[in-house]
PDB file of C-alpha atoms and ligand atoms in Angstrom:
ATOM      1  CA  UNK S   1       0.000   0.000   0.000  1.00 60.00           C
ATOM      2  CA  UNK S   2       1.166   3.284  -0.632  1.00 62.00           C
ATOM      3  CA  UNK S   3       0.782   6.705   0.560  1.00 58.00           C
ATOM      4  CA  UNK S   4       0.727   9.946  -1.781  1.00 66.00           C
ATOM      5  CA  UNK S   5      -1.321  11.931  -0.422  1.00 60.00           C
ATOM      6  CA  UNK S   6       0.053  13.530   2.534  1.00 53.00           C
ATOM      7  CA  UNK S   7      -2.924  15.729   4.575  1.00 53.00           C
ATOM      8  CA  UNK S   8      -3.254  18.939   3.512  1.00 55.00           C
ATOM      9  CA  UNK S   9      -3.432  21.564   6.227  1.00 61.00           C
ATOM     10  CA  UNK S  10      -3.667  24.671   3.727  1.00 86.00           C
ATOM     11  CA  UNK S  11      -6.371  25.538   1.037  1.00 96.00           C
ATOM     12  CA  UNK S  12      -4.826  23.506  -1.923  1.00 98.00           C
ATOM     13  CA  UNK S  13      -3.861  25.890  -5.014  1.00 98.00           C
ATOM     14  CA  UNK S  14      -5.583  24.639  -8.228  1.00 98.00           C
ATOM     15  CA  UNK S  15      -3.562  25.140 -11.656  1.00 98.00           C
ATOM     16  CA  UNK S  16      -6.850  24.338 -14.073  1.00 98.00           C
ATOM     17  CA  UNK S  17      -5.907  23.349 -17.719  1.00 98.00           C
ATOM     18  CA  UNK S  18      -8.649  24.136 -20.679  1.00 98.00           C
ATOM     19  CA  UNK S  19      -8.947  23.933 -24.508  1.00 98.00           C
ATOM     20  CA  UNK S  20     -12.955  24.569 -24.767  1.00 98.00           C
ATOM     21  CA  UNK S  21     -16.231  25.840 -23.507  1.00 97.00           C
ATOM     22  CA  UNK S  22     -14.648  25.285 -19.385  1.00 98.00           C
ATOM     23  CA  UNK S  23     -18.265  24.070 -17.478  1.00 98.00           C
ATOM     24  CA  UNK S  24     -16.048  21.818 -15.496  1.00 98.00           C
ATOM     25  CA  UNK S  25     -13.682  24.583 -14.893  1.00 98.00           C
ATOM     26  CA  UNK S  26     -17.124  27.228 -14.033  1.00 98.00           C
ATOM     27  CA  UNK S  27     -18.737  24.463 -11.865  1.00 98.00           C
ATOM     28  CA  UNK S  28     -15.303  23.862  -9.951  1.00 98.00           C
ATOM     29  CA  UNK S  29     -15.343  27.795  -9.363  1.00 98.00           C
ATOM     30  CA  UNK S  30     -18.815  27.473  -8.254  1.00 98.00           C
ATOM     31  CA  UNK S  31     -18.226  24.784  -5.580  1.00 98.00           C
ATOM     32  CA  UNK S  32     -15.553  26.812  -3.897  1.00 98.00           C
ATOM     33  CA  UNK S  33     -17.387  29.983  -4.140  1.00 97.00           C
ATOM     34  CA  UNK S  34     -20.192  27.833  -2.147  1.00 95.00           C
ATOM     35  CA  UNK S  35     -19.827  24.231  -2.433  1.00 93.00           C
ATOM     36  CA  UNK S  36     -17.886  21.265  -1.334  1.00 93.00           C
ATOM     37  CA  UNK S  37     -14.550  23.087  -1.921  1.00 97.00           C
ATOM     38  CA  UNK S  38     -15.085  26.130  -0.070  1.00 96.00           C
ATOM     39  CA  UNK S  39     -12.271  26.621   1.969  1.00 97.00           C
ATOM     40  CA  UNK S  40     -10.589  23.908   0.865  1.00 97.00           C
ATOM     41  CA  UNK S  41      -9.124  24.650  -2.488  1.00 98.00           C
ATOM     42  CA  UNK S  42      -8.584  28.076  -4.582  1.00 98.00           C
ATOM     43  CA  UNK S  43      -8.184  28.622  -7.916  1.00 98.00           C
ATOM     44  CA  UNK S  44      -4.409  29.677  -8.867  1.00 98.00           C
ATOM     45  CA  UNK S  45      -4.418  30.383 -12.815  1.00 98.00           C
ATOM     46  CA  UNK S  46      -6.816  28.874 -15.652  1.00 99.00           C
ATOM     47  CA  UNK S  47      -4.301  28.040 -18.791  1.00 98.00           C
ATOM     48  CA  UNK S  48      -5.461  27.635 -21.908  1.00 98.00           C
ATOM     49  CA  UNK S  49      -4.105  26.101 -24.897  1.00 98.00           C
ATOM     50  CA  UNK S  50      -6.566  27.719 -27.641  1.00 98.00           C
ATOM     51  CA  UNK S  51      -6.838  31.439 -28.158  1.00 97.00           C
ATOM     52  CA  UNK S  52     -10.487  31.413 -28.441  1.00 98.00           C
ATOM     53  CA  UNK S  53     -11.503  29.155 -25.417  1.00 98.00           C
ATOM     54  CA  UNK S  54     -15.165  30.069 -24.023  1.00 98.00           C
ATOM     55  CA  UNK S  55     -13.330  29.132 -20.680  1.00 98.00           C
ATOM     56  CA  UNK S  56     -10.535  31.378 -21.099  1.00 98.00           C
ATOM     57  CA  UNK S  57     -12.722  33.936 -21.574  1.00 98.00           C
ATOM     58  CA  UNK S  58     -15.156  33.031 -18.557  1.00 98.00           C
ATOM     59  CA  UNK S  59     -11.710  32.907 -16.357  1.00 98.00           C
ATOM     60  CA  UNK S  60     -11.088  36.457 -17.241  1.00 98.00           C
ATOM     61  CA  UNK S  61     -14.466  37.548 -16.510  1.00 98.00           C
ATOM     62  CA  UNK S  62     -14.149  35.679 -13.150  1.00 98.00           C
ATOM     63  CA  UNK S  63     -11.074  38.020 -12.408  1.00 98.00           C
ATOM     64  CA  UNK S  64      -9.201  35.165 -12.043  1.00 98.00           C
ATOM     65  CA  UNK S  65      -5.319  34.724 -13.278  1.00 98.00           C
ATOM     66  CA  UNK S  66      -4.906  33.053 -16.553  1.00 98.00           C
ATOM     67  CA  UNK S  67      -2.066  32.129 -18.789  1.00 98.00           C
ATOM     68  CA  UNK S  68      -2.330  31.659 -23.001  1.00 98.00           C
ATOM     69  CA  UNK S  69      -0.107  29.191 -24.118  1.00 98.00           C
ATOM     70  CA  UNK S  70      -0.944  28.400 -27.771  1.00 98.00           C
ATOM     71  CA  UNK S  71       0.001  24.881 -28.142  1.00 97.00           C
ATOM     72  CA  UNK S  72      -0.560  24.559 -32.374  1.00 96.00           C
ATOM     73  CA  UNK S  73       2.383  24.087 -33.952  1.00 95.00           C
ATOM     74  CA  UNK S  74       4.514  23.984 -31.285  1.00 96.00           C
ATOM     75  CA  UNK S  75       6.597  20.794 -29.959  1.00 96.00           C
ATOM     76  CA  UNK S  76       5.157  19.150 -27.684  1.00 96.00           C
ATOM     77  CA  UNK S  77       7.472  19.468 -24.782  1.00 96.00           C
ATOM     78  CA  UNK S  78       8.556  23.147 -25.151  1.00 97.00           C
ATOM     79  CA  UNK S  79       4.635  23.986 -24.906  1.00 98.00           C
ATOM     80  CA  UNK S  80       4.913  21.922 -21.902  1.00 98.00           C
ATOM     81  CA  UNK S  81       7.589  23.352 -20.079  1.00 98.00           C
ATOM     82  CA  UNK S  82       6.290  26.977 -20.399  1.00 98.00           C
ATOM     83  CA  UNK S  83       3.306  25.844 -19.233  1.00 98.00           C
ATOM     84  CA  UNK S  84       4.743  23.733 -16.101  1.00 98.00           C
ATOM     85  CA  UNK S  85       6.697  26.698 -15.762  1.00 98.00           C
ATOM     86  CA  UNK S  86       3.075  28.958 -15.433  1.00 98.00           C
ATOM     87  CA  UNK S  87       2.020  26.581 -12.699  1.00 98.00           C
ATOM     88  CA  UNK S  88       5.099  25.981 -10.684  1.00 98.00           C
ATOM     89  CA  UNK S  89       4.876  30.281 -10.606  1.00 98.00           C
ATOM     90  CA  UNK S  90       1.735  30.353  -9.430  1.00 98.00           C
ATOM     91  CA  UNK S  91       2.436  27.873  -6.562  1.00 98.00           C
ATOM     92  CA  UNK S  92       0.116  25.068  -8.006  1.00 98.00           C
ATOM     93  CA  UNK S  93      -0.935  22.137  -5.836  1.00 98.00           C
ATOM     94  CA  UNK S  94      -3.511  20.086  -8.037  1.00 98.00           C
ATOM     95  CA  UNK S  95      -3.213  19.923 -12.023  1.00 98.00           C
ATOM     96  CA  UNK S  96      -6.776  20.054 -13.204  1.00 98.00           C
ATOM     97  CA  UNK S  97      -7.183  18.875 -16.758  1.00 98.00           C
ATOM     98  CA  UNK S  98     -10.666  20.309 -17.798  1.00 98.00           C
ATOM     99  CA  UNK S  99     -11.554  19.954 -21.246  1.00 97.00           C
ATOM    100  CA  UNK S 100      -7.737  20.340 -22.164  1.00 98.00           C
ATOM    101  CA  UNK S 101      -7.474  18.783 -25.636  1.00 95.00           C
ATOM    102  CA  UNK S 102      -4.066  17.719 -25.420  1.00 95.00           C
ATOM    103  CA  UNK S 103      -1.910  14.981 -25.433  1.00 94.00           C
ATOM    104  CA  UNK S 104       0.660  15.519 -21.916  1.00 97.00           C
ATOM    105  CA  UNK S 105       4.325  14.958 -22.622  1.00 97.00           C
ATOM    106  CA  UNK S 106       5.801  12.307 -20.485  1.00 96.00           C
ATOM    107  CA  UNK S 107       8.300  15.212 -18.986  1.00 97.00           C
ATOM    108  CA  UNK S 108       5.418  17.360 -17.523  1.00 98.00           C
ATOM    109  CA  UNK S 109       3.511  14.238 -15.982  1.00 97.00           C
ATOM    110  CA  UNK S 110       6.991  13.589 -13.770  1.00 96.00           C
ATOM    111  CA  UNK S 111       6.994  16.955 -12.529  1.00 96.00           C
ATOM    112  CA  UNK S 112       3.582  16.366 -11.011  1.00 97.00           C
ATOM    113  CA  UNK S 113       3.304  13.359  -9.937  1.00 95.00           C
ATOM    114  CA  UNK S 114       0.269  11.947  -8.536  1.00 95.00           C
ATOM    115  CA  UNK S 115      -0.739  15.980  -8.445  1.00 98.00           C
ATOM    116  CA  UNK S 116      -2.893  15.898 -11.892  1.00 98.00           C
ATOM    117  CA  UNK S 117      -6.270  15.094 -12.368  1.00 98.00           C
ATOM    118  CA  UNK S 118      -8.639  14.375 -15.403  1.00 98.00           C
ATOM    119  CA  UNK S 119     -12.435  13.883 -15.917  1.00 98.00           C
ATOM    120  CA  UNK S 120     -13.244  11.828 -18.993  1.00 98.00           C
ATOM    121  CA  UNK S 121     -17.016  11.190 -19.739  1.00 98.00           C
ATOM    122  CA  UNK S 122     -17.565   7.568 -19.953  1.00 98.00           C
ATOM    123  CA  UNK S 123     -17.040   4.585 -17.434  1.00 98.00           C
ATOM    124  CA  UNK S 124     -13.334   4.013 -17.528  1.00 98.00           C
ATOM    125  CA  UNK S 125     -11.774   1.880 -19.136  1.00 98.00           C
ATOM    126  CA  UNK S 126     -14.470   1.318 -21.496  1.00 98.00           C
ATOM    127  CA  UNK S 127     -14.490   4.151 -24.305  1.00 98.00           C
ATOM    128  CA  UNK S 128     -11.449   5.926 -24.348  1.00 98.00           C
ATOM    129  CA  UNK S 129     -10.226   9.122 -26.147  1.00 97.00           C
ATOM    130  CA  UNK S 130     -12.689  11.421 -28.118  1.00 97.00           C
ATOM    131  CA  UNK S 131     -16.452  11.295 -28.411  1.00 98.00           C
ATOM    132  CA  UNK S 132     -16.575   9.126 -25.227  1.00 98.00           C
ATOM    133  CA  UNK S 133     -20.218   9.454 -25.049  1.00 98.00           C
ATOM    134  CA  UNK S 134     -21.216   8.804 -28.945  1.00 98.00           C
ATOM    135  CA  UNK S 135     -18.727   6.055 -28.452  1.00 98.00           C
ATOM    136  CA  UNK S 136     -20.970   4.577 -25.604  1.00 98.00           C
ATOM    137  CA  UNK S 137     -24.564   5.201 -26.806  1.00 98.00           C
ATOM    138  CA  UNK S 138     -23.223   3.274 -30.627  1.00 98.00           C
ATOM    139  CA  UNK S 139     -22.336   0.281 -28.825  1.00 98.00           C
ATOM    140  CA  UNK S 140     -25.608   0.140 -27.362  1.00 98.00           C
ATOM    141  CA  UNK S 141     -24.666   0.688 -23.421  1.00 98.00           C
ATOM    142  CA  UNK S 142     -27.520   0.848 -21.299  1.00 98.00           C
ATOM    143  CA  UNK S 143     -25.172   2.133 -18.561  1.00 98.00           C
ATOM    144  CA  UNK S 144     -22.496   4.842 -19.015  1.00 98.00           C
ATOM    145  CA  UNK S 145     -21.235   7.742 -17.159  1.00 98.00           C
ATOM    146  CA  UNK S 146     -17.762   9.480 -16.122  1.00 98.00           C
ATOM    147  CA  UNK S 147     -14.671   8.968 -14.317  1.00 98.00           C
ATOM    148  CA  UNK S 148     -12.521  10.733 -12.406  1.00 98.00           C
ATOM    149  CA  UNK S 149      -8.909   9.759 -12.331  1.00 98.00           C
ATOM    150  CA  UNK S 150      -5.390  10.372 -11.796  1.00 98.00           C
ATOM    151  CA  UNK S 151      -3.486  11.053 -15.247  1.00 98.00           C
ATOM    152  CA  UNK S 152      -0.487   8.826 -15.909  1.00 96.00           C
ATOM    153  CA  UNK S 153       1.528   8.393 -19.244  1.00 94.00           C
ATOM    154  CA  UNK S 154      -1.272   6.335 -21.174  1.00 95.00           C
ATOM    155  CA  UNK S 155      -4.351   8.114 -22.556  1.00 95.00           C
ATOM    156  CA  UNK S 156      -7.280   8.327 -19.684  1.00 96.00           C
ATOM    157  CA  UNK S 157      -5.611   5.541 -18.011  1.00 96.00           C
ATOM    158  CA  UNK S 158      -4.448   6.656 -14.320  1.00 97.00           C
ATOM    159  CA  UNK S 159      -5.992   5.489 -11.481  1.00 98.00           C
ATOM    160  CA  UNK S 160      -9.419   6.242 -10.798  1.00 98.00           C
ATOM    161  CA  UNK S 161     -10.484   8.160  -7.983  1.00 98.00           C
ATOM    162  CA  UNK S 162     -14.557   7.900  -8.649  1.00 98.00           C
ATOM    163  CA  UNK S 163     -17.124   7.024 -11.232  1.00 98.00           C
ATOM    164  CA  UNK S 164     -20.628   8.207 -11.914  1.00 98.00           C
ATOM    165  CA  UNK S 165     -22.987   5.831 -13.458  1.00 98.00           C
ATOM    166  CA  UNK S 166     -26.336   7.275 -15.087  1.00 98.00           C
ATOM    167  CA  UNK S 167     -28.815   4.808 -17.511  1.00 98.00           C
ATOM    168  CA  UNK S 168     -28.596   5.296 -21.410  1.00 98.00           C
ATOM    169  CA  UNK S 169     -32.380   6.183 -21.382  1.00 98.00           C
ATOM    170  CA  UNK S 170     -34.197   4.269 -24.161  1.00 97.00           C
ATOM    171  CA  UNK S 171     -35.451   7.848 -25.930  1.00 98.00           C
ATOM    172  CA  UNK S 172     -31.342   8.818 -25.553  1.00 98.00           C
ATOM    173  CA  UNK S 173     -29.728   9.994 -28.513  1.00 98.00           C
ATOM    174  CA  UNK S 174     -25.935  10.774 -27.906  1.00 98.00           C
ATOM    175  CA  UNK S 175     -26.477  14.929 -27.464  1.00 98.00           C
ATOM    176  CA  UNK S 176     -28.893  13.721 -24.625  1.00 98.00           C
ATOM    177  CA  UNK S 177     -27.008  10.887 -23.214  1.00 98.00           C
ATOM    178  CA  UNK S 178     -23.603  13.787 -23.333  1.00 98.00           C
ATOM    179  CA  UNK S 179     -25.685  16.177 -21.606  1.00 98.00           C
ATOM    180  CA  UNK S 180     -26.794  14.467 -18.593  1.00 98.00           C
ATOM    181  CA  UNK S 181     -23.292  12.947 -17.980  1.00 98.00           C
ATOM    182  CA  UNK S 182     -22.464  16.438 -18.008  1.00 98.00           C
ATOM    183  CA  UNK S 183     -24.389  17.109 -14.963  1.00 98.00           C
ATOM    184  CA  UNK S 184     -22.630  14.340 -13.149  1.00 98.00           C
ATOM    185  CA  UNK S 185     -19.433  15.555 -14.187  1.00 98.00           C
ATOM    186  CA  UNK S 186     -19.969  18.777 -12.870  1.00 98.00           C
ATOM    187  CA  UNK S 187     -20.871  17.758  -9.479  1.00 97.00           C
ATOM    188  CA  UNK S 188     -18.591  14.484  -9.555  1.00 98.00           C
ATOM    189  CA  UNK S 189     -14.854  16.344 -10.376  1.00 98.00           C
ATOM    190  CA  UNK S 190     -15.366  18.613  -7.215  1.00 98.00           C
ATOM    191  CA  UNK S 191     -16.136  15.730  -5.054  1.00 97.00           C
ATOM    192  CA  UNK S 192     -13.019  13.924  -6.606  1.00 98.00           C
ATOM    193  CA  UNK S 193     -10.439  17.155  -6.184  1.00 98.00           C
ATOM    194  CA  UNK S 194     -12.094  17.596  -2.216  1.00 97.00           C
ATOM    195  CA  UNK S 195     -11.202  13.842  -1.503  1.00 96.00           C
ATOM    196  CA  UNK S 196      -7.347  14.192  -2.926  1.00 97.00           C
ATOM    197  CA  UNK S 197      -6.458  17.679  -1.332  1.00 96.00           C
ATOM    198  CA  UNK S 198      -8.032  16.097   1.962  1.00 94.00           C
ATOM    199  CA  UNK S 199      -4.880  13.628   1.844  1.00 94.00           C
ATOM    200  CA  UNK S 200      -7.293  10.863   3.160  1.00 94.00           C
ATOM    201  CA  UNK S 201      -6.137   8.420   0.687  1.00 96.00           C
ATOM    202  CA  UNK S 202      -3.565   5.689  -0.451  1.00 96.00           C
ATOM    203  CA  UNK S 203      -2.730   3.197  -3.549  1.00 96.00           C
ATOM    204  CA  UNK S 204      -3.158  -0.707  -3.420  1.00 96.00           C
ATOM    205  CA  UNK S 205      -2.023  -1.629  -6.731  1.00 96.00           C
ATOM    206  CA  UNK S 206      -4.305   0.391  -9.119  1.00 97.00           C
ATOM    207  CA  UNK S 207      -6.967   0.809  -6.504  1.00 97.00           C
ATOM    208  CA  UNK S 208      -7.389   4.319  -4.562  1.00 97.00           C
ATOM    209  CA  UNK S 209      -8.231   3.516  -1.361  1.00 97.00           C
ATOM    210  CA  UNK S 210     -10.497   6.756   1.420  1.00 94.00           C
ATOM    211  CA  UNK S 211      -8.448   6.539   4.805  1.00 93.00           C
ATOM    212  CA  UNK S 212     -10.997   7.223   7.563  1.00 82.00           C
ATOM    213  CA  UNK S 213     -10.286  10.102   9.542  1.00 68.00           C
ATOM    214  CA  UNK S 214      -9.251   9.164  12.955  1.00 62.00           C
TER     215      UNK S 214
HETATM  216  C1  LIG T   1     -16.025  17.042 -20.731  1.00 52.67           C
HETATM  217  O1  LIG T   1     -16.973  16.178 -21.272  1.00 52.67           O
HETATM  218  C2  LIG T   1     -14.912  16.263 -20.070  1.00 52.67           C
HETATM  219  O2  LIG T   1     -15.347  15.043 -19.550  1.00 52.67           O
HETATM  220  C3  LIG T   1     -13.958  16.015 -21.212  1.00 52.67           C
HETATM  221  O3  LIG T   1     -14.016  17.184 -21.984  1.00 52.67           O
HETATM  222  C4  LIG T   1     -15.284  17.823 -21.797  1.00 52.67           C
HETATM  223  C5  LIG T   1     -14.970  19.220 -21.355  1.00 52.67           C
HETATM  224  O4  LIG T   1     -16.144  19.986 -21.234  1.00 52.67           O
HETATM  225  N1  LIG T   1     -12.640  15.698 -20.727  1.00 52.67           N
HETATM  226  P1  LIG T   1     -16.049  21.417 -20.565  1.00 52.67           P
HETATM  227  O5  LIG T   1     -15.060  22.230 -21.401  1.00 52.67           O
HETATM  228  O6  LIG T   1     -15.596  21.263 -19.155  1.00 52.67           O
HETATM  229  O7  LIG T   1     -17.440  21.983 -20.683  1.00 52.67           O
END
């Protein structure tokens, strides 16, 4: 068994990571404005990766800090760096990958490890990569959802902190079945980022494992 996740005694800085429209990023903000991370978690800078990101905007609106890094065309690791570089100067705790549409080199995943977290909308490890949910409703799942989980160096593979399961309803089509994973992904990744900064947790194997508080 091991143990990452040292307690935290301070209000855990969040580095979040975006490439689109950000609701995972807005409903994060919302639960420590007034939810389950109040007081446990802040937001340190929202990076984006695409000029244009609805996210990016909706960061700046918030007042919040945010970094542009735009990632076409660039190598893969130099984007990386300045953008480890954007997080280590902001003082970042947690890695929050939220909507970021980009592969991580295996450079930036070592400087933070067991520190970055990804949501990915269908049951893990069925359906990975891109158009989770179309991939799900096509193969005729009458159960799908989201996972939570800690990124490693394979594609949505780390070890997963917690899973939503909804029904693929029979009058479903894939917009549908998208949106109301959506909903459970907005309430599920702030539930998953208050259990890691609590500390309250260990590894056996591939399996995260809640400590009881004593
Ligand atoms: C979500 O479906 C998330 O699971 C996936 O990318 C999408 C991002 O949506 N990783 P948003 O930008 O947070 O609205």
């Amino acid at each position: 068994m091991s143990r990452p996740g040292a307690a935290q005694h301070r209000v855990a800085r969040l580095g979040i990571l975006l490439s689109g429209r950000g609701s995972n990023f807005l409903a994060i903000a919302k639960s420590i404005e007034s939810g389950s991370l109040k007081g446990l978690a802040d937001i340190a800078v929202v990076i984006a990766n695409v000029e244009d990101a609805p996210g990016l905007a909706a960061a700046r609106e918030l007042g919040l800090p945010t970094a542009l890094f735009v990632s076409k065309g660039r190598k893969r690791a130099e984007h990386d760096a300045d953008v480890a570089a954007c997080l280590s100067e902001h003082e970042v705790d947690l890695v929050i990958l939220a909507g970021y549409m980009r592969l991580l080199s295996p450079e930036f995943i070592a400087a933070f490890p067991n520190r970055i977290l990804n949501i990915h909308p269908s049951l893990l490890p069925a359906f990975t990569g891109l158009d989770a949910q179309t991939q799900a409703f096509e193969y005729g799942c009458t159960v799908a959802g989201c996972t939570v989980h800690f990124v490693d160096e394979h594609l949505d593979h780390g070890v997963i902190i917690l899973q939503r399961a909804i029904p693929v309803l029979e009058t479903d089509d894939a917009h549908s079945l998208a949106e109301r994973i959506l909903v459970e992904e907005h309430t599920a990744y702030a539930e998953a980022i208050a259990r890691v900064v609590s500390g309250q947790y260990c590894f056996e194997g591939r399996r995260y494992l809640r400590i009881a508080e004593a």
